[in-house]
Amino acid sequence: MSTNVYIDGFNLYYGALRRSPHKWLDLEALCRRLLPKDDIRRIRYFTARITARPGDPQQAQRQETYLRALRTLPSVSIHYGHFLTHTVRMALAVPPRRGPRTVEVVKTEEKGSDVNLASHLLLDAFKRACDVAVVISNDSDLRVPIRIAEKELGIRVGVINPHPPKYRSRVLKATFFKQLRPPVLADCQFPEVLVDEQGEFHKPASW
């Protein structure tokens, strides 16, 4: 049974990887582990390039190293959204009795990944590029494209939740559901050292 996997990169990161030691994640190994009976044809990974922040100047460099690792995997394609950063004024959670009751904050929003994922999911379903589509995300905004792919385009769709079970979005209705658990992440890591056409590179030291 031919299967395509659609991974919401930031949903996976904030749901399962951010506070874990398993950020050096091999997506091909992960999909084979989660879907051992499926013929995985393609893994689409949706993300956006981040910019370094004063408190963590190496953040963007670590991401680029990870994207370089993903590019060594023949079945993985990377699809980019973008970030919008702007200053907004927001109310203080506990305002003082005197003085300002609001504060200016820098708000960063990732844009495009959910739309890109939905678009590729529906396009692949329309083209019959797979028999099964598996979405790794807990984003409730994907409920409509998942429903269309199943009900209108006739392919089986599975959802794998990367967030803790108590935060599972119940509006994501699919043919089947799986929960992503930490031991699986631990078993699906890249080697510490990888080689591509540019040469040898290493897992980020802080990971």
PDB file of C-alpha atoms in Angstrom:
ATOM      1  CA  MET A   1       0.000   0.000   0.000  1.00  0.00           C
ATOM      2  CA  SER A   2       1.707   3.210  -1.169  1.00  0.00           C
ATOM      3  CA  THR A   3       1.877   5.889   1.501  1.00  0.00           C
ATOM      4  CA  ASN A   4       2.854   9.550   1.607  1.00  0.00           C
ATOM      5  CA  VAL A   5       3.626  11.231   4.930  1.00  0.00           C
ATOM      6  CA  TYR A   6       3.028  14.931   5.590  1.00  0.00           C
ATOM      7  CA  ILE A   7       4.902  16.347   8.590  1.00  0.00           C
ATOM      8  CA  ASP A   8       4.052  19.675  10.185  1.00  0.00           C
ATOM      9  CA  GLY A   9       7.585  20.496  11.319  1.00  0.00           C
ATOM     10  CA  PHE A  10       6.798  23.117  13.943  1.00  0.00           C
ATOM     11  CA  ASN A  11       3.882  21.135  15.340  1.00  0.00           C
ATOM     12  CA  LEU A  12       6.193  18.147  15.696  1.00  0.00           C
ATOM     13  CA  TYR A  13       8.929  20.278  17.254  1.00  0.00           C
ATOM     14  CA  TYR A  14       6.769  22.036  19.834  1.00  0.00           C
ATOM     15  CA  GLY A  15       4.694  18.949  20.541  1.00  0.00           C
ATOM     16  CA  ALA A  16       7.421  16.344  20.962  1.00  0.00           C
ATOM     17  CA  LEU A  17      10.982  17.622  20.446  1.00  0.00           C
ATOM     18  CA  ARG A  18      11.490  21.046  21.992  1.00  0.00           C
ATOM     19  CA  ARG A  19      12.320  19.863  25.521  1.00  0.00           C
ATOM     20  CA  SER A  20      13.643  16.454  24.537  1.00  0.00           C
ATOM     21  CA  PRO A  21      17.116  15.139  23.644  1.00  0.00           C
ATOM     22  CA  HIS A  22      15.731  13.702  20.382  1.00  0.00           C
ATOM     23  CA  LYS A  23      15.858  16.698  18.015  1.00  0.00           C
ATOM     24  CA  TRP A  24      18.330  14.924  15.673  1.00  0.00           C
ATOM     25  CA  LEU A  25      15.400  12.977  14.271  1.00  0.00           C
ATOM     26  CA  ASP A  26      15.693  10.755  11.188  1.00  0.00           C
ATOM     27  CA  LEU A  27      12.297  11.173   9.507  1.00  0.00           C
ATOM     28  CA  GLU A  28      12.670   8.107   7.285  1.00  0.00           C
ATOM     29  CA  ALA A  29      13.450   5.931  10.298  1.00  0.00           C
ATOM     30  CA  LEU A  30      10.548   7.487  12.196  1.00  0.00           C
ATOM     31  CA  CYS A  31       8.041   6.800   9.416  1.00  0.00           C
ATOM     32  CA  ARG A  32       9.249   3.237   8.949  1.00  0.00           C
ATOM     33  CA  ARG A  33       8.884   2.662  12.687  1.00  0.00           C
ATOM     34  CA  LEU A  34       5.389   4.168  12.857  1.00  0.00           C
ATOM     35  CA  LEU A  35       4.158   2.547   9.623  1.00  0.00           C
ATOM     36  CA  PRO A  36       6.024  -0.776   9.330  1.00  0.00           C
ATOM     37  CA  LYS A  37       3.565  -2.343   6.860  1.00  0.00           C
ATOM     38  CA  ASP A  38       3.338   0.627   4.512  1.00  0.00           C
ATOM     39  CA  ASP A  39       5.294   1.248   1.313  1.00  0.00           C
ATOM     40  CA  ILE A  40       6.408   4.801   2.079  1.00  0.00           C
ATOM     41  CA  ARG A  41       6.884   6.611  -1.224  1.00  0.00           C
ATOM     42  CA  ARG A  42       7.403  10.184  -0.077  1.00  0.00           C
ATOM     43  CA  ILE A  43       7.816  12.209   3.107  1.00  0.00           C
ATOM     44  CA  ARG A  44       6.942  15.887   2.847  1.00  0.00           C
ATOM     45  CA  TYR A  45       8.340  18.063   5.639  1.00  0.00           C
ATOM     46  CA  PHE A  46       6.832  21.522   6.125  1.00  0.00           C
ATOM     47  CA  THR A  47       8.783  24.198   7.994  1.00  0.00           C
ATOM     48  CA  ALA A  48      10.138  27.747   7.797  1.00  0.00           C
ATOM     49  CA  ARG A  49      13.647  29.060   8.259  1.00  0.00           C
ATOM     50  CA  ILE A  50      14.071  30.775  11.610  1.00  0.00           C
ATOM     51  CA  THR A  51      16.263  33.764  12.425  1.00  0.00           C
ATOM     52  CA  ALA A  52      18.702  33.898  15.309  1.00  0.00           C
ATOM     53  CA  ARG A  53      17.526  35.595  18.487  1.00  0.00           C
ATOM     54  CA  PRO A  54      19.734  37.484  20.981  1.00  0.00           C
ATOM     55  CA  GLY A  55      19.208  34.842  23.640  1.00  0.00           C
ATOM     56  CA  ASP A  56      20.142  31.980  21.297  1.00  0.00           C
ATOM     57  CA  PRO A  57      22.354  33.160  18.416  1.00  0.00           C
ATOM     58  CA  GLN A  58      23.055  29.583  17.243  1.00  0.00           C
ATOM     59  CA  GLN A  59      19.389  28.648  16.783  1.00  0.00           C
ATOM     60  CA  ALA A  60      19.270  29.261  13.027  1.00  0.00           C
ATOM     61  CA  GLN A  61      22.589  27.454  12.518  1.00  0.00           C
ATOM     62  CA  ARG A  62      21.294  24.372  14.341  1.00  0.00           C
ATOM     63  CA  GLN A  63      18.169  24.362  12.187  1.00  0.00           C
ATOM     64  CA  GLU A  64      20.231  24.633   8.998  1.00  0.00           C
ATOM     65  CA  THR A  65      22.357  21.688  10.126  1.00  0.00           C
ATOM     66  CA  TYR A  66      19.207  19.656  10.702  1.00  0.00           C
ATOM     67  CA  LEU A  67      17.810  20.610   7.280  1.00  0.00           C
ATOM     68  CA  ARG A  68      21.117  19.517   5.787  1.00  0.00           C
ATOM     69  CA  ALA A  69      20.701  16.159   7.524  1.00  0.00           C
ATOM     70  CA  LEU A  70      17.175  15.806   6.129  1.00  0.00           C
ATOM     71  CA  ARG A  71      18.465  16.472   2.617  1.00  0.00           C
ATOM     72  CA  THR A  72      20.526  13.253   2.874  1.00  0.00           C
ATOM     73  CA  LEU A  73      17.256  11.265   2.976  1.00  0.00           C
ATOM     74  CA  PRO A  74      16.095  10.378  -0.572  1.00  0.00           C
ATOM     75  CA  SER A  75      12.374  10.179   0.221  1.00  0.00           C
ATOM     76  CA  VAL A  76      12.211  13.526   2.080  1.00  0.00           C
ATOM     77  CA  SER A  77      11.308  16.822   0.424  1.00  0.00           C
ATOM     78  CA  ILE A  78      11.325  20.098   2.374  1.00  0.00           C
ATOM     79  CA  HIS A  79       8.637  22.718   1.800  1.00  0.00           C
ATOM     80  CA  TYR A  80       9.123  26.204   3.225  1.00  0.00           C
ATOM     81  CA  GLY A  81       6.714  28.699   4.694  1.00  0.00           C
ATOM     82  CA  HIS A  82       7.963  31.919   6.279  1.00  0.00           C
ATOM     83  CA  PHE A  83       8.030  33.901   9.505  1.00  0.00           C
ATOM     84  CA  LEU A  84       6.421  37.260  10.139  1.00  0.00           C
ATOM     85  CA  THR A  85       7.868  39.334  12.966  1.00  0.00           C
ATOM     86  CA  HIS A  86       6.211  42.505  14.175  1.00  0.00           C
ATOM     87  CA  THR A  87       5.753  44.575  17.312  1.00  0.00           C
ATOM     88  CA  VAL A  88       2.352  44.503  18.998  1.00  0.00           C
ATOM     89  CA  ARG A  89       0.975  46.016  22.164  1.00  0.00           C
ATOM     90  CA  MET A  90      -0.577  43.520  24.563  1.00  0.00           C
ATOM     91  CA  ALA A  91      -2.230  43.688  27.967  1.00  0.00           C
ATOM     92  CA  LEU A  92      -0.257  42.620  31.037  1.00  0.00           C
ATOM     93  CA  ALA A  93      -1.555  39.474  32.710  1.00  0.00           C
ATOM     94  CA  VAL A  94      -1.241  41.162  36.110  1.00  0.00           C
ATOM     95  CA  PRO A  95      -1.362  44.916  35.524  1.00  0.00           C
ATOM     96  CA  PRO A  96      -0.006  47.233  38.244  1.00  0.00           C
ATOM     97  CA  ARG A  97      -2.292  49.566  40.146  1.00  0.00           C
ATOM     98  CA  ARG A  98      -0.369  52.455  38.682  1.00  0.00           C
ATOM     99  CA  GLY A  99       1.519  52.807  35.460  1.00  0.00           C
ATOM    100  CA  PRO A 100       1.121  51.175  32.045  1.00  0.00           C
ATOM    101  CA  ARG A 101      -1.321  48.301  31.754  1.00  0.00           C
ATOM    102  CA  THR A 102       0.061  47.187  28.390  1.00  0.00           C
ATOM    103  CA  VAL A 103       3.504  46.387  27.013  1.00  0.00           C
ATOM    104  CA  GLU A 104       5.021  46.176  23.550  1.00  0.00           C
ATOM    105  CA  VAL A 105       6.236  42.715  22.563  1.00  0.00           C
ATOM    106  CA  VAL A 106       7.890  41.238  19.501  1.00  0.00           C
ATOM    107  CA  LYS A 107       5.497  38.675  18.049  1.00  0.00           C
ATOM    108  CA  THR A 108       6.777  36.035  15.657  1.00  0.00           C
ATOM    109  CA  GLU A 109       4.320  33.953  13.660  1.00  0.00           C
ATOM    110  CA  GLU A 110       5.054  31.082  11.326  1.00  0.00           C
ATOM    111  CA  LYS A 111       2.995  31.377   8.155  1.00  0.00           C
ATOM    112  CA  GLY A 112       2.330  29.075   5.268  1.00  0.00           C
ATOM    113  CA  SER A 113       3.215  25.613   6.531  1.00  0.00           C
ATOM    114  CA  ASP A 114      -0.363  24.525   7.260  1.00  0.00           C
ATOM    115  CA  VAL A 115      -1.551  25.859   3.896  1.00  0.00           C
ATOM    116  CA  ASN A 116       1.365  24.188   2.111  1.00  0.00           C
ATOM    117  CA  LEU A 117       0.659  20.888   3.858  1.00  0.00           C
ATOM    118  CA  ALA A 118      -3.044  21.026   3.019  1.00  0.00           C
ATOM    119  CA  SER A 119      -2.323  21.933  -0.612  1.00  0.00           C
ATOM    120  CA  HIS A 120       0.149  19.096  -1.175  1.00  0.00           C
ATOM    121  CA  LEU A 121      -2.093  16.613   0.620  1.00  0.00           C
ATOM    122  CA  LEU A 122      -5.032  17.449  -1.644  1.00  0.00           C
ATOM    123  CA  LEU A 123      -2.925  17.641  -4.806  1.00  0.00           C
ATOM    124  CA  ASP A 124      -1.349  14.233  -4.141  1.00  0.00           C
ATOM    125  CA  ALA A 125      -4.775  12.767  -3.369  1.00  0.00           C
ATOM    126  CA  PHE A 126      -6.244  14.238  -6.563  1.00  0.00           C
ATOM    127  CA  LYS A 127      -3.334  12.845  -8.630  1.00  0.00           C
ATOM    128  CA  ARG A 128      -3.596   9.443  -6.876  1.00  0.00           C
ATOM    129  CA  ALA A 129       0.046   9.748  -5.869  1.00  0.00           C
ATOM    130  CA  CYS A 130      -0.616   7.446  -2.904  1.00  0.00           C
ATOM    131  CA  ASP A 131      -3.212   5.063  -1.479  1.00  0.00           C
ATOM    132  CA  VAL A 132      -2.735   6.334   2.072  1.00  0.00           C
ATOM    133  CA  ALA A 133      -1.806   9.762   3.410  1.00  0.00           C
ATOM    134  CA  VAL A 134      -0.478  10.134   6.945  1.00  0.00           C
ATOM    135  CA  VAL A 135      -0.422  13.547   8.610  1.00  0.00           C
ATOM    136  CA  ILE A 136       1.890  14.119  11.582  1.00  0.00           C
ATOM    137  CA  SER A 137       0.301  17.116  13.258  1.00  0.00           C
ATOM    138  CA  ASN A 138      -2.197  18.125  15.908  1.00  0.00           C
ATOM    139  CA  ASP A 139      -3.314  21.285  14.093  1.00  0.00           C
ATOM    140  CA  SER A 140      -7.105  21.479  14.046  1.00  0.00           C
ATOM    141  CA  ASP A 141      -6.927  23.740  10.956  1.00  0.00           C
ATOM    142  CA  LEU A 142      -6.160  20.602   8.927  1.00  0.00           C
ATOM    143  CA  ARG A 143      -9.547  19.028   9.610  1.00  0.00           C
ATOM    144  CA  VAL A 144     -11.114  20.245   6.331  1.00  0.00           C
ATOM    145  CA  PRO A 145      -8.362  19.069   3.913  1.00  0.00           C
ATOM    146  CA  ILE A 146      -8.231  15.727   5.732  1.00  0.00           C
ATOM    147  CA  ARG A 147     -11.990  15.336   5.358  1.00  0.00           C
ATOM    148  CA  ILE A 148     -11.887  16.303   1.658  1.00  0.00           C
ATOM    149  CA  ALA A 149      -9.035  13.866   0.949  1.00  0.00           C
ATOM    150  CA  GLU A 150     -11.044  11.059   2.553  1.00  0.00           C
ATOM    151  CA  LYS A 151     -14.646  11.797   1.630  1.00  0.00           C
ATOM    152  CA  GLU A 152     -14.275  13.495  -1.742  1.00  0.00           C
ATOM    153  CA  LEU A 153     -11.037  12.061  -3.126  1.00  0.00           C
ATOM    154  CA  GLY A 154     -11.318   8.590  -1.622  1.00  0.00           C
ATOM    155  CA  ILE A 155      -7.949   7.970   0.001  1.00  0.00           C
ATOM    156  CA  ARG A 156      -7.304   6.700   3.512  1.00  0.00           C
ATOM    157  CA  VAL A 157      -5.867   9.342   5.835  1.00  0.00           C
ATOM    158  CA  GLY A 158      -4.164   8.685   9.148  1.00  0.00           C
ATOM    159  CA  VAL A 159      -3.272  11.208  11.831  1.00  0.00           C
ATOM    160  CA  ILE A 160      -0.296  10.842  14.160  1.00  0.00           C
ATOM    161  CA  ASN A 161      -0.416  13.169  17.167  1.00  0.00           C
ATOM    162  CA  PRO A 162       3.017  14.514  18.231  1.00  0.00           C
ATOM    163  CA  HIS A 163       1.616  16.285  21.306  1.00  0.00           C
ATOM    164  CA  PRO A 164       0.879  14.658  24.681  1.00  0.00           C
ATOM    165  CA  PRO A 165      -2.366  12.640  24.557  1.00  0.00           C
ATOM    166  CA  LYS A 166      -4.242  15.079  26.795  1.00  0.00           C
ATOM    167  CA  TYR A 167      -3.756  17.813  24.183  1.00  0.00           C
ATOM    168  CA  ARG A 168      -4.969  15.732  21.246  1.00  0.00           C
ATOM    169  CA  SER A 169      -7.250  17.652  18.880  1.00  0.00           C
ATOM    170  CA  ARG A 170     -10.491  15.686  18.678  1.00  0.00           C
ATOM    171  CA  VAL A 171     -11.670  17.525  15.561  1.00  0.00           C
ATOM    172  CA  LEU A 172      -9.080  15.767  13.400  1.00  0.00           C
ATOM    173  CA  LYS A 173     -11.172  12.839  12.199  1.00  0.00           C
ATOM    174  CA  ALA A 174      -9.288  10.292  10.122  1.00  0.00           C
ATOM    175  CA  THR A 175      -9.371   6.661   9.007  1.00  0.00           C
ATOM    176  CA  PHE A 176      -6.884   5.776  11.727  1.00  0.00           C
ATOM    177  CA  PHE A 177      -5.010   7.482  14.555  1.00  0.00           C
ATOM    178  CA  LYS A 178      -1.694   6.899  16.313  1.00  0.00           C
ATOM    179  CA  GLN A 179       0.028   8.588  19.227  1.00  0.00           C
ATOM    180  CA  LEU A 180       3.700   9.505  18.860  1.00  0.00           C
ATOM    181  CA  ARG A 181       5.588   8.441  21.992  1.00  0.00           C
ATOM    182  CA  PRO A 182       9.084   9.414  23.258  1.00  0.00           C
ATOM    183  CA  PRO A 183      10.663   5.919  23.021  1.00  0.00           C
ATOM    184  CA  VAL A 184      10.013   5.923  19.264  1.00  0.00           C
ATOM    185  CA  LEU A 185      11.839   9.242  18.909  1.00  0.00           C
ATOM    186  CA  ALA A 186      14.804   7.882  20.842  1.00  0.00           C
ATOM    187  CA  ASP A 187      15.068   4.899  18.487  1.00  0.00           C
ATOM    188  CA  CYS A 188      14.959   7.017  15.295  1.00  0.00           C
ATOM    189  CA  GLN A 189      17.968   9.322  15.572  1.00  0.00           C
ATOM    190  CA  PHE A 190      20.516  10.128  12.883  1.00  0.00           C
ATOM    191  CA  PRO A 191      24.119   9.023  13.467  1.00  0.00           C
ATOM    192  CA  GLU A 192      26.215  11.650  15.254  1.00  0.00           C
ATOM    193  CA  VAL A 193      28.197  12.233  12.043  1.00  0.00           C
ATOM    194  CA  LEU A 194      26.739  12.425   8.537  1.00  0.00           C
ATOM    195  CA  VAL A 195      28.258  12.913   5.091  1.00  0.00           C
ATOM    196  CA  ASP A 196      26.794  14.694   2.065  1.00  0.00           C
ATOM    197  CA  GLU A 197      28.216  16.170  -1.142  1.00  0.00           C
ATOM    198  CA  GLN A 198      29.773  19.014   0.883  1.00  0.00           C
ATOM    199  CA  GLY A 199      31.563  16.661   3.235  1.00  0.00           C
ATOM    200  CA  GLU A 200      31.253  15.562   6.819  1.00  0.00           C
ATOM    201  CA  PHE A 201      29.055  17.333   9.374  1.00  0.00           C
ATOM    202  CA  HIS A 202      28.001  16.704  12.947  1.00  0.00           C
ATOM    203  CA  LYS A 203      24.959  16.750  15.161  1.00  0.00           C
ATOM    204  CA  PRO A 204      24.718  20.143  16.939  1.00  0.00           C
ATOM    205  CA  ALA A 205      26.675  19.969  20.179  1.00  0.00           C
ATOM    206  CA  SER A 206      23.827  21.276  22.359  1.00  0.00           C
ATOM    207  CA  TRP A 207      21.451  18.575  21.093  1.00  0.00           C
TER     208      TRP A 207
END
